CSV table of C-alpha atoms and ligand atoms in Angstrom, one decimal:
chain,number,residue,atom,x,y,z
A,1,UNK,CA,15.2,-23.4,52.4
A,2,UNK,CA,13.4,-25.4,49.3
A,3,UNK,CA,12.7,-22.2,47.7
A,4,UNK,CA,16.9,-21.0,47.8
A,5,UNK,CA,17.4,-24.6,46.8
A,6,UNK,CA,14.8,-24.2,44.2
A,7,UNK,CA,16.3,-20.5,42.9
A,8,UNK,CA,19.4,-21.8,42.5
A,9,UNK,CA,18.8,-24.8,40.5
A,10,UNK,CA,16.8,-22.5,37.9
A,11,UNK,CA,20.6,-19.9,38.0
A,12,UNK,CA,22.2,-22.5,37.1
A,13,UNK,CA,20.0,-23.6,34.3
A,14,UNK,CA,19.2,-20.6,32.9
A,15,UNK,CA,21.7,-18.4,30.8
A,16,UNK,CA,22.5,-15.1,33.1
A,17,UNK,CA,23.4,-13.5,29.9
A,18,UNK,CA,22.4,-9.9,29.8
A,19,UNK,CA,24.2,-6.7,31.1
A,20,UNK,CA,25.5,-5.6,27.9
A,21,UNK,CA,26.5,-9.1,27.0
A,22,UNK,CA,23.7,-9.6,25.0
A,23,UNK,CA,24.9,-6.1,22.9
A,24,UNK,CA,28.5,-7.7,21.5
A,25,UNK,CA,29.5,-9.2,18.6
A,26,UNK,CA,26.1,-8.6,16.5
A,27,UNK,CA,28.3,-9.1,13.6
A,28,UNK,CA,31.5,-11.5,13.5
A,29,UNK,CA,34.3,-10.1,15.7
A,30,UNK,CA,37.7,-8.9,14.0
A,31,UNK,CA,41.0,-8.1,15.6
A,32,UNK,CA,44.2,-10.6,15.7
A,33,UNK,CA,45.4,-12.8,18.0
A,34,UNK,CA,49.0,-13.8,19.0
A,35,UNK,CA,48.4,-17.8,18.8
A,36,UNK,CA,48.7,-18.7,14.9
A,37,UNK,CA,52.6,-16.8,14.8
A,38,UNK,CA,54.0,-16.4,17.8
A,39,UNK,CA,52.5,-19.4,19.7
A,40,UNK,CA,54.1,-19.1,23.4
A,41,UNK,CA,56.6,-16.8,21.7
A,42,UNK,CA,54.6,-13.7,23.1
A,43,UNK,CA,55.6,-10.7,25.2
A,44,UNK,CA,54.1,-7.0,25.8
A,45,UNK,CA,57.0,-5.4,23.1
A,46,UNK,CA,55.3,-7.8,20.5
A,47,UNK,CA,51.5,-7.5,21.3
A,48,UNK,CA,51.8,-3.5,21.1
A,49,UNK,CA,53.7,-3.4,18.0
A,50,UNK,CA,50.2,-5.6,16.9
A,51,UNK,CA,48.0,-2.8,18.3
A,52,UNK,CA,50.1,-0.2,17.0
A,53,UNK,CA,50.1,-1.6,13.4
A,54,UNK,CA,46.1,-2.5,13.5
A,55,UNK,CA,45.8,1.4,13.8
A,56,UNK,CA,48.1,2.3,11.8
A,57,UNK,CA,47.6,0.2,9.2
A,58,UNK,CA,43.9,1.0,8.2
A,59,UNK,CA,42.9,-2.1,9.7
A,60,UNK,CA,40.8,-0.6,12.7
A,61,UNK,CA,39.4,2.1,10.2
A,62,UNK,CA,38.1,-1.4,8.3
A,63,UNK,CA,36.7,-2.5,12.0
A,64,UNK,CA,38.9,-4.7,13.4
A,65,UNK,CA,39.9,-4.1,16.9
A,66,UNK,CA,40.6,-6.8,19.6
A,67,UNK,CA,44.1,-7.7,20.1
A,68,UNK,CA,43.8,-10.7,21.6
A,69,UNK,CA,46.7,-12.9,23.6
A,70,UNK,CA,46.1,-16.8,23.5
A,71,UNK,CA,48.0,-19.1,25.3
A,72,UNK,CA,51.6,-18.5,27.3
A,73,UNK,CA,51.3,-14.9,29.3
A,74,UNK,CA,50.2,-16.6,32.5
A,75,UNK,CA,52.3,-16.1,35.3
A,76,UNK,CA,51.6,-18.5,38.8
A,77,UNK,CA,48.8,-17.8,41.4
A,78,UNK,CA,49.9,-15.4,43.9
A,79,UNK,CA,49.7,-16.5,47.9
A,80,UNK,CA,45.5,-15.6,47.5
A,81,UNK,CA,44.9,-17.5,44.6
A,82,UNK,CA,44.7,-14.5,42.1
A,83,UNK,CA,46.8,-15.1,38.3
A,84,UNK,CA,49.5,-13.2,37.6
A,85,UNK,CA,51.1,-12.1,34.1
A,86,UNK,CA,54.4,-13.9,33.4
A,87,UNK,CA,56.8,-11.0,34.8
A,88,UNK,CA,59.8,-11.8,32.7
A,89,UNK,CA,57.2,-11.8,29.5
A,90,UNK,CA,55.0,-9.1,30.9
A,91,UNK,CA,57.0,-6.9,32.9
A,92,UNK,CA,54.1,-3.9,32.8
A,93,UNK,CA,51.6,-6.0,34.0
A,94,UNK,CA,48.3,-7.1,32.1
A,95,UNK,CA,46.5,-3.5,33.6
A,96,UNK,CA,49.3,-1.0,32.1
A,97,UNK,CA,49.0,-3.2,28.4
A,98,UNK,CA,45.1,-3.2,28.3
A,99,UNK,CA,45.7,0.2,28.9
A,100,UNK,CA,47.6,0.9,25.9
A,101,UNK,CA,45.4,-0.9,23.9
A,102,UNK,CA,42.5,0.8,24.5
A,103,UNK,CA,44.7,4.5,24.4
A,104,UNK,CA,44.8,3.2,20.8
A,105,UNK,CA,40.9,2.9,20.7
A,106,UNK,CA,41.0,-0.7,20.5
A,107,UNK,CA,39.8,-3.8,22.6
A,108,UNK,CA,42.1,-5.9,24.5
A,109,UNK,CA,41.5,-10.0,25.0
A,110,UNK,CA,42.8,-12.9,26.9
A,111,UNK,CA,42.9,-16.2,26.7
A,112,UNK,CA,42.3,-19.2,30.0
A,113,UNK,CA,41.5,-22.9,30.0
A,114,UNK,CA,38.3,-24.2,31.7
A,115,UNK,CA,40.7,-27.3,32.8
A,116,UNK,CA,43.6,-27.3,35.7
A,117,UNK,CA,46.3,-26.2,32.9
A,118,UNK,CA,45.5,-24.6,29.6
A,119,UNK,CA,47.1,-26.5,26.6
A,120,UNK,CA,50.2,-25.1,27.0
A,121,UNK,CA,51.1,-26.1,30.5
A,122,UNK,CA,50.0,-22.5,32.7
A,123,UNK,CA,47.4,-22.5,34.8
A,124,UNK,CA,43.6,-23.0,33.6
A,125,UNK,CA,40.8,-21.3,35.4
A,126,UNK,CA,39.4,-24.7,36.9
A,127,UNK,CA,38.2,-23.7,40.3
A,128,UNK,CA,38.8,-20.0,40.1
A,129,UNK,CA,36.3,-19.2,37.2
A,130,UNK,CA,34.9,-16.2,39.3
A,131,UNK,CA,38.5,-14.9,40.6
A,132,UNK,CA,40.1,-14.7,37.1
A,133,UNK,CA,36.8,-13.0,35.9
A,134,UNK,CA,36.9,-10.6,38.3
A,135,UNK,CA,41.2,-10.2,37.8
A,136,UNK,CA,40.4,-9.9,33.9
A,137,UNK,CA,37.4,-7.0,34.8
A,138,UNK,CA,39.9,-5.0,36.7
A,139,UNK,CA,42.8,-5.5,34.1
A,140,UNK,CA,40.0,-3.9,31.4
A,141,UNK,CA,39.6,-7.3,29.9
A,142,UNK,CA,37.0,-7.1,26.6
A,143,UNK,CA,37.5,-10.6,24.9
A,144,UNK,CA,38.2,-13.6,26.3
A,145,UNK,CA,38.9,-16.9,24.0
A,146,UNK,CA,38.0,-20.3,26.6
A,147,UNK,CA,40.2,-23.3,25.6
A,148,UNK,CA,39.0,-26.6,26.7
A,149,UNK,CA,42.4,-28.9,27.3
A,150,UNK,CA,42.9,-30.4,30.8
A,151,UNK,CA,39.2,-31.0,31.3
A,152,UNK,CA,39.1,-34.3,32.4
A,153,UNK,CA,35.5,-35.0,34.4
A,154,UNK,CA,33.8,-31.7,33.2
A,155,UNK,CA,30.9,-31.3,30.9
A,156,UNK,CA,31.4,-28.8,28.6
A,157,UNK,CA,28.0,-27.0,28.9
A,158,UNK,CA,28.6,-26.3,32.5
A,159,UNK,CA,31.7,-25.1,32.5
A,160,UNK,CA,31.3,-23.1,29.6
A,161,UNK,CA,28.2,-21.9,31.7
A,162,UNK,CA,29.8,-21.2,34.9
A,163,UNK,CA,32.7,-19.0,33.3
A,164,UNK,CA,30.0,-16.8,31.3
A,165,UNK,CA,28.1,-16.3,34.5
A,166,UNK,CA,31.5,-15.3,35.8
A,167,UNK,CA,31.9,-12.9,33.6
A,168,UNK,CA,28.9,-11.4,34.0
A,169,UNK,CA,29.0,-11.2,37.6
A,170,UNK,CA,32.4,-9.6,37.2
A,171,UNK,CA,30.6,-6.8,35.5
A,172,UNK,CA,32.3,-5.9,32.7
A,173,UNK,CA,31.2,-6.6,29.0
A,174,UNK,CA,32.8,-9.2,27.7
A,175,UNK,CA,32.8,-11.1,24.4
A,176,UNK,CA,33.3,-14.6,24.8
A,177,UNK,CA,35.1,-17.2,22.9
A,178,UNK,CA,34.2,-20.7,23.7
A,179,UNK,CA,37.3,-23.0,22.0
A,180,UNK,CA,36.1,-26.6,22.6
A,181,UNK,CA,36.7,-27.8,19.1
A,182,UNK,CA,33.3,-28.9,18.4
A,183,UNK,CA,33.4,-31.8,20.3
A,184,UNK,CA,30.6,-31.6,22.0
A,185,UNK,CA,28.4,-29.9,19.3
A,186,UNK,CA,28.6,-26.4,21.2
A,187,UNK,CA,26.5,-25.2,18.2
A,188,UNK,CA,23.5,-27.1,19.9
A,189,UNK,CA,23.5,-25.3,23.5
A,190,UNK,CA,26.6,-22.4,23.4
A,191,UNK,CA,24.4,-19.3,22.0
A,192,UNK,CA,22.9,-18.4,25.3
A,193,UNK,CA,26.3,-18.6,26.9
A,194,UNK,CA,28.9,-17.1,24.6
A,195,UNK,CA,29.4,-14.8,21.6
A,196,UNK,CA,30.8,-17.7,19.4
A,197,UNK,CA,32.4,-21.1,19.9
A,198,UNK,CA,34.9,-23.3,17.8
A,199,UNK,CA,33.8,-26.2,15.4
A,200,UNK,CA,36.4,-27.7,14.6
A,201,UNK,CA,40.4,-28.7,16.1
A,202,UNK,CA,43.1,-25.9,15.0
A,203,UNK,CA,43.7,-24.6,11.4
A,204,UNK,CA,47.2,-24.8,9.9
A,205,UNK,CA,48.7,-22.3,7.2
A,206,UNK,CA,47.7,-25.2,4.4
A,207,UNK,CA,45.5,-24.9,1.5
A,208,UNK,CA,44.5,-28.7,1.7
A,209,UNK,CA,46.0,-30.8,4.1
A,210,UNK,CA,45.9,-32.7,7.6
A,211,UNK,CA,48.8,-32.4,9.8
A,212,UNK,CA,48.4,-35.4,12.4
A,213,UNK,CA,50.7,-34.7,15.8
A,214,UNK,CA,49.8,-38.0,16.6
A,215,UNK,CA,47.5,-37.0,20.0
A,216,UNK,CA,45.8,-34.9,17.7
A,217,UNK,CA,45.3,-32.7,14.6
A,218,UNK,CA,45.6,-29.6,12.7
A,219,UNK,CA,43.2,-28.5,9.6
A,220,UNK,CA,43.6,-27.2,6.6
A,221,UNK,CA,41.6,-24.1,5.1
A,222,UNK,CA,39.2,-26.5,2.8
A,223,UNK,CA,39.1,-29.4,5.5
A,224,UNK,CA,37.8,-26.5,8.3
A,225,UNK,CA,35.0,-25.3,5.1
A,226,UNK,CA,33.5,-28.9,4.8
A,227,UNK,CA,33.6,-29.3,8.4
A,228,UNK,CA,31.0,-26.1,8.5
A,229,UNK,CA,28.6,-28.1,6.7
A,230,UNK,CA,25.1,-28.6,8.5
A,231,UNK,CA,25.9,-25.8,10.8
A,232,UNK,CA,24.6,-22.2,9.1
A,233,UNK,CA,21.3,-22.4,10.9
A,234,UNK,CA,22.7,-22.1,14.4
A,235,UNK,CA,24.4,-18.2,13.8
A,236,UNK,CA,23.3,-15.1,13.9
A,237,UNK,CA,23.5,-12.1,15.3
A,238,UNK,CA,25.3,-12.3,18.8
A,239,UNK,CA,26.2,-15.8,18.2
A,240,UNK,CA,28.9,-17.5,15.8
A,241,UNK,CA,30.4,-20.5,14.4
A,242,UNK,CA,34.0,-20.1,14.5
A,243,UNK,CA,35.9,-22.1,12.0
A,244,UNK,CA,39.3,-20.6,14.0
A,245,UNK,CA,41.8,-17.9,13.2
A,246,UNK,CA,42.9,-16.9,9.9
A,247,UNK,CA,46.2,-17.8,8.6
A,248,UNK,CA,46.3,-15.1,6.6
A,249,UNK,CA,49.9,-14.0,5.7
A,250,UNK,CA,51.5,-17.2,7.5
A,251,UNK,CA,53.3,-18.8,4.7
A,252,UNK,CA,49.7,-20.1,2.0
A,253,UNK,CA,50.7,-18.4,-1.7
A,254,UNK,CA,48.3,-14.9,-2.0
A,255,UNK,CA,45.3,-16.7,-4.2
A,256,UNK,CA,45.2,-19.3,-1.4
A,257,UNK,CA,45.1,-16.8,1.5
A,258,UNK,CA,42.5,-15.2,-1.3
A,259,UNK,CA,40.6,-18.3,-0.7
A,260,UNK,CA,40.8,-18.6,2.5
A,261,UNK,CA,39.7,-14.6,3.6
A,262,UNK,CA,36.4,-15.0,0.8
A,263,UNK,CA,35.2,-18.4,2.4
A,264,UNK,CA,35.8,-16.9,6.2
A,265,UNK,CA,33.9,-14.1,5.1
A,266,UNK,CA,31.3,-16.2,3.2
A,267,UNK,CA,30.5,-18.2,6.3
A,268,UNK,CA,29.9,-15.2,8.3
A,269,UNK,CA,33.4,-16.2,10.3
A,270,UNK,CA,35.1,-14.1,13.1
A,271,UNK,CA,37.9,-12.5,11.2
A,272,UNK,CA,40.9,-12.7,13.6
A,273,UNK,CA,44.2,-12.0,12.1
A,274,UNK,CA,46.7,-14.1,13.2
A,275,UNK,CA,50.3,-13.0,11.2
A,276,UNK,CA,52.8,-10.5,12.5
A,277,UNK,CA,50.6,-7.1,11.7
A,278,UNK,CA,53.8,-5.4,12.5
A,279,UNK,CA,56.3,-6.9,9.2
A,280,UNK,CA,53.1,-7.9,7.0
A,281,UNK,CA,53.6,-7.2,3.1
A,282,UNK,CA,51.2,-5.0,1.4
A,283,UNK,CA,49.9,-7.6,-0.6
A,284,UNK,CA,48.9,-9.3,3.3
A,285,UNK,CA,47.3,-6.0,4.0
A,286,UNK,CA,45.6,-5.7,0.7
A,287,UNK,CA,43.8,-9.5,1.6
A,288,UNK,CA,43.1,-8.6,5.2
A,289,UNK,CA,41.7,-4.8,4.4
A,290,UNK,CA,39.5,-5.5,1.6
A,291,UNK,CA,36.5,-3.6,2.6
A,292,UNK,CA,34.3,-5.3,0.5
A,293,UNK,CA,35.2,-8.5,1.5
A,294,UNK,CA,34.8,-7.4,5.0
A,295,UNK,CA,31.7,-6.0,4.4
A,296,UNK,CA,30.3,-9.3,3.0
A,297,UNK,CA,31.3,-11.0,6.4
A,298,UNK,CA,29.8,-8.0,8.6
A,299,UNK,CA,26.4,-8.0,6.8
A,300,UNK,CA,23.9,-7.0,9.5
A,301,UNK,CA,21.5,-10.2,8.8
A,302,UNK,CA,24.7,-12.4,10.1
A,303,UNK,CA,23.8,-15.0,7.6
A,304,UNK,CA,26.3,-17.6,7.1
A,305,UNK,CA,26.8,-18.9,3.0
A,306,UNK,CA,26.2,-21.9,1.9
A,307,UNK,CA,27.4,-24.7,-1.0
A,308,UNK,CA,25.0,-23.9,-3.7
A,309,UNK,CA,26.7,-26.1,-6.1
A,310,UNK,CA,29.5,-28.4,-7.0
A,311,UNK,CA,31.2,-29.5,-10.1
A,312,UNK,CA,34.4,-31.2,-10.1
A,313,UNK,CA,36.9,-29.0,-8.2
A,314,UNK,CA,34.3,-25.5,-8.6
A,315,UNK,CA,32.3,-24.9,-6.3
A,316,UNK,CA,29.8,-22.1,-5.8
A,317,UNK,CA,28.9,-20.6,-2.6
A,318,UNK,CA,26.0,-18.2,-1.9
A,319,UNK,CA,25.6,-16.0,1.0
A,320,UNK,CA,22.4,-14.1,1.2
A,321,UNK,CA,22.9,-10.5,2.3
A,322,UNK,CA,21.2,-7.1,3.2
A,323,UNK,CA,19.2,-5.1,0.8
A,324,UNK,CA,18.2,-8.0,-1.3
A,325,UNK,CA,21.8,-8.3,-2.3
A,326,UNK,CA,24.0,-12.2,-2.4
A,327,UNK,CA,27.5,-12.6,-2.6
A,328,UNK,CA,28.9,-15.2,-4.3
A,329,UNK,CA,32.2,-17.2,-4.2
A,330,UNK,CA,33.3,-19.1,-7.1
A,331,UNK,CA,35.8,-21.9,-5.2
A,332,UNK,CA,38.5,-23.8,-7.3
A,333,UNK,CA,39.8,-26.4,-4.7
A,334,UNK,CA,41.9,-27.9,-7.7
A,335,UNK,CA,45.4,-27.0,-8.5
A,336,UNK,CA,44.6,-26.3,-12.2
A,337,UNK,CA,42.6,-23.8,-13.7
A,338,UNK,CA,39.0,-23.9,-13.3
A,339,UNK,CA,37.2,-22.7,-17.0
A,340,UNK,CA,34.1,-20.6,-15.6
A,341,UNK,CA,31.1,-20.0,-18.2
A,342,UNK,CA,28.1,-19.3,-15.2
A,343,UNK,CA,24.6,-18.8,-16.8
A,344,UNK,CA,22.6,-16.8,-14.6
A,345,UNK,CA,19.6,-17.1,-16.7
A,346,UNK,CA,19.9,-21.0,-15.8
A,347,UNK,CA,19.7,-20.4,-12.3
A,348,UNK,CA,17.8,-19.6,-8.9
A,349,UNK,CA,19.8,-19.9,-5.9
A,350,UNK,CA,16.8,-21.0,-3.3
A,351,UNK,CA,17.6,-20.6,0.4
A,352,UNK,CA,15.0,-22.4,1.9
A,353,UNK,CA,16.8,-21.7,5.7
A,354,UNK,CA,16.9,-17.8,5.4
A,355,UNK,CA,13.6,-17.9,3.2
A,356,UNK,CA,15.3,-15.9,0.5
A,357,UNK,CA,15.0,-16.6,-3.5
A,358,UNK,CA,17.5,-15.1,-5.7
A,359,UNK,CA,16.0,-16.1,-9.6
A,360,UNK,CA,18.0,-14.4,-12.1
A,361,UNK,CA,15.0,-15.0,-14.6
A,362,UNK,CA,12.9,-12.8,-13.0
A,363,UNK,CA,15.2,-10.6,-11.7
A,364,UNK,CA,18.2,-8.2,-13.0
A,365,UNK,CA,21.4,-8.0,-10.8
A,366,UNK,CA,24.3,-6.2,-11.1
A,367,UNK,CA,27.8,-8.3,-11.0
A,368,UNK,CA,30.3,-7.0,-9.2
A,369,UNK,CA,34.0,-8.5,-8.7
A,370,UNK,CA,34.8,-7.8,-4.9
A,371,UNK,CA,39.2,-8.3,-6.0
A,372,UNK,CA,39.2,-6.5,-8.5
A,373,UNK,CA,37.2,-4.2,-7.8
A,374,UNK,CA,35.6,-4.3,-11.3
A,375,UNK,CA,32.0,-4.0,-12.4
A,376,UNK,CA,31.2,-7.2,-14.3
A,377,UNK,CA,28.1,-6.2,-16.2
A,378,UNK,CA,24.5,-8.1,-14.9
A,379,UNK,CA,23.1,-11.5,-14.9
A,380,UNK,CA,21.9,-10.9,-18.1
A,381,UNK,CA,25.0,-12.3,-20.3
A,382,UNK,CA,26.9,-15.5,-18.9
A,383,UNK,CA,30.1,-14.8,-16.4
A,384,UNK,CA,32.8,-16.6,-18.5
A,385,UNK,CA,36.6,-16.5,-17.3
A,386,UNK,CA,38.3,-18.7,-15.4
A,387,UNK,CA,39.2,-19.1,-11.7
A,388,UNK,CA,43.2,-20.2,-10.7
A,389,UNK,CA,44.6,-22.8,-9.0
A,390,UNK,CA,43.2,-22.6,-5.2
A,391,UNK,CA,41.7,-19.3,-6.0
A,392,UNK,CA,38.3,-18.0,-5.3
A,393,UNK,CA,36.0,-15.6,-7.5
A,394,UNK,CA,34.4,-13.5,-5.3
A,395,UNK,CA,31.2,-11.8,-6.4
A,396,UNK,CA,28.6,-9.4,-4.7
A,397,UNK,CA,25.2,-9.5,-6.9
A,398,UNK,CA,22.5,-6.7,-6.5
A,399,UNK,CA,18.9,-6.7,-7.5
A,400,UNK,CA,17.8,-4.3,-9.6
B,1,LIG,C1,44.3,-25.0,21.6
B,1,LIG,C2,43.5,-24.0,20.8
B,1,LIG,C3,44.4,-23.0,20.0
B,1,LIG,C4,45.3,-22.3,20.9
B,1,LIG,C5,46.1,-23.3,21.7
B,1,LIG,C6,47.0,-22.7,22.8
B,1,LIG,O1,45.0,-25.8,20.7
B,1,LIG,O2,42.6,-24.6,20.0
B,1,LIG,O3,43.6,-22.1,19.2
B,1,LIG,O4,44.6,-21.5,21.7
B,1,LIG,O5,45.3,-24.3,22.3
B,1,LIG,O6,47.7,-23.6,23.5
């Protein structure tokens, strides 16, 4: 009797991950999700136009591939407890749309609450962690995003805890998004439980602004990248700070979604798309599908940048990345045109965290301009130019 006692205090102490878990998200997951445009305007017609524009598009080609649905496609419990889909909403059922979003060779996500209701009213998964893991196993669930409203009286570790064990005991590989805001410093205790976890409250399609809703409130792109500050040394592989969606395509002028799509990628961010894939201009698509961009944020080393410098409204960031190679974003939080005259035989950007040294002195690297796509020379001569208004520079550097 001790002993069972005894076993299953150490269960519940002790991260169950494993079973393929442990093989997801090596690099920051990509794919969309319906919260940041359609809110709880969602419905099966919408999501598959989503999945059938991620293929079609290129985007999947480029690596991203869950289509995620956040909050609003819950139906009630049936008589057993089990969720349903909304049937008005969801007519096919959740099985028949997973379905078509893998026959499109992509991953299909959901999204609960650990509370009694998620934040928009439907029910959350308090008491029926296990159930809706096993429901979202047999619906071919591969990505589910874990909100944290209606939580009153639960810790966040072990609830966090008790639906990753869930899913593993469901069986079925499962990448999973822990969306507590931050609040209780999930960087300090999620990794063994999850594949990444939230820092911060929501974003909101703003270069630089706070939106207050009076119980609580939404972040714009630069607010969310000082709120990353202190936090690069808890990712890596398999585990993620998550500074939220992107807004990509949601309303910010293109240098700003620019900005926004370098610095996710800089910190090593999930890139979930969160416009209308389906009606996106081609200058959208162009921001979302640059493959060097993307490449920056899927290095294999899952390093995430840091400030290297500051001066005035520029700022430089430095992300360290595989083969010796750094990428480097040249911010302009300003309105104004930022005058650029970088003298890389003036500086070595030391990264004491990921032990790596990148002395321009010593060393030869090649410039190259990751929007442009334009060979820039090497740190030999000065980078002179200039960056606009809420626009980003973004540079990948190679050791010669
Ligand atoms: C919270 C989350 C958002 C979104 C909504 C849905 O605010 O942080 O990302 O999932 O709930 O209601």
């Amino acid at each position: 009797m001790k002993k069972a006692v005894l076993l299953t205090l150490f269960c519940l102490s002790e991260s169950a991950w494993g079973k393929g878990f442990d093989k997801l998200a090596k690099t920051p997951p990509m794919g969309w999700n319906s919260w940041n445009r359609f809110s709880c305007e969602i419905d099966e017609t919408k999501v598959m136009r989503q999945a059938d524009a991620m293929s079609a598009s290129g985007m999947k080609a480029s690596g991203y591939k869950y289509i995620v649905i956040d909050d609003c496609w819950h139906g009630e419990r049936d008589q057993d407890g089990f969720i349903q889909a909304d049937k008005k909403r969801f007519p096919s059922g959740m099985k028949k749309l997973a379905d078509y979003v893998h026959s499109q060779g992509l991953e299909f996500g959901l999204y609960s609450d650990a509370g009694s209701k998620t934040c928009g009213g439907r029910p959350g998964s308090r008491g029926h962690e296990y159930q809706d893991a096993l429901t979202y196993s047999r619906w071919g669930v591969d990505y589910l995003k874990y909100d944290w409203c209606n939580t009153e009286g639960l810790s966040a570790k072990g609830a966090y805890a008790t639906m990753s064990d869930a899913l593993v005991s469901a069986g079925r590989p499962v990448v999973f998004s822990m969306c507590e805001w931050g609040e209780s410093e999930p960087w300090k205790w999620a990794a063994p439980w999850g594949h990444l976890w939230r820092t911060t409250g929501d974003i909101t399609s703003c270069f630089d602004c706070v939106v207050d809703h009076g119980t609580w409130k939404s972040w714009g792109i630069l607010q969310i990248l000082d709120k990353q500050a202190g936090l690069r040394a808890y990712a890596g592989p398999g585990h993620y700070n998550d500074p939220d969606m992107l807004e990509v395509g949601n309303g910010m002028s293109q240098a700003e979604d620019r900005a926004h799509f370098s610095m996710w990628a800089m910190l090593a961010a999930p890139l979930i798309a969160g416009n209308d894939l389906s009606t996106m201009s081609k200058e959208t698509l162009a921001i979302l599908n640059n493959k060097e961009v993307i490449r920056v944020d899927q290095d294999p080393l899952g390093i995430q940048g840091f400030r290297y410098l500051m001066t005035g409204d520029l700022e430089v960031w430095a992300k360290p990345l595989s083969g010796g190679d750094v990428a480097l974003a040249f911010l302009n939080r300003g309105l104004t045109a930022a005058p650029i005259n970088f003298d890389w035989q003036k500086h070595a950007i030391k990264d004491d965290w990921s032990k790596r040294q990148f002395d321009f002195q010593k060393q030869k690297h090649t410039v190259r301009d990751l929007w442009s796509g334009m060979d820039l020379g090497t740190t030999e001569r000065p980078l002179v130019g200039s960056v606009g208004g809420h626009d980003v520079w973004l540079l990948r550097l190679h050791g010669t």
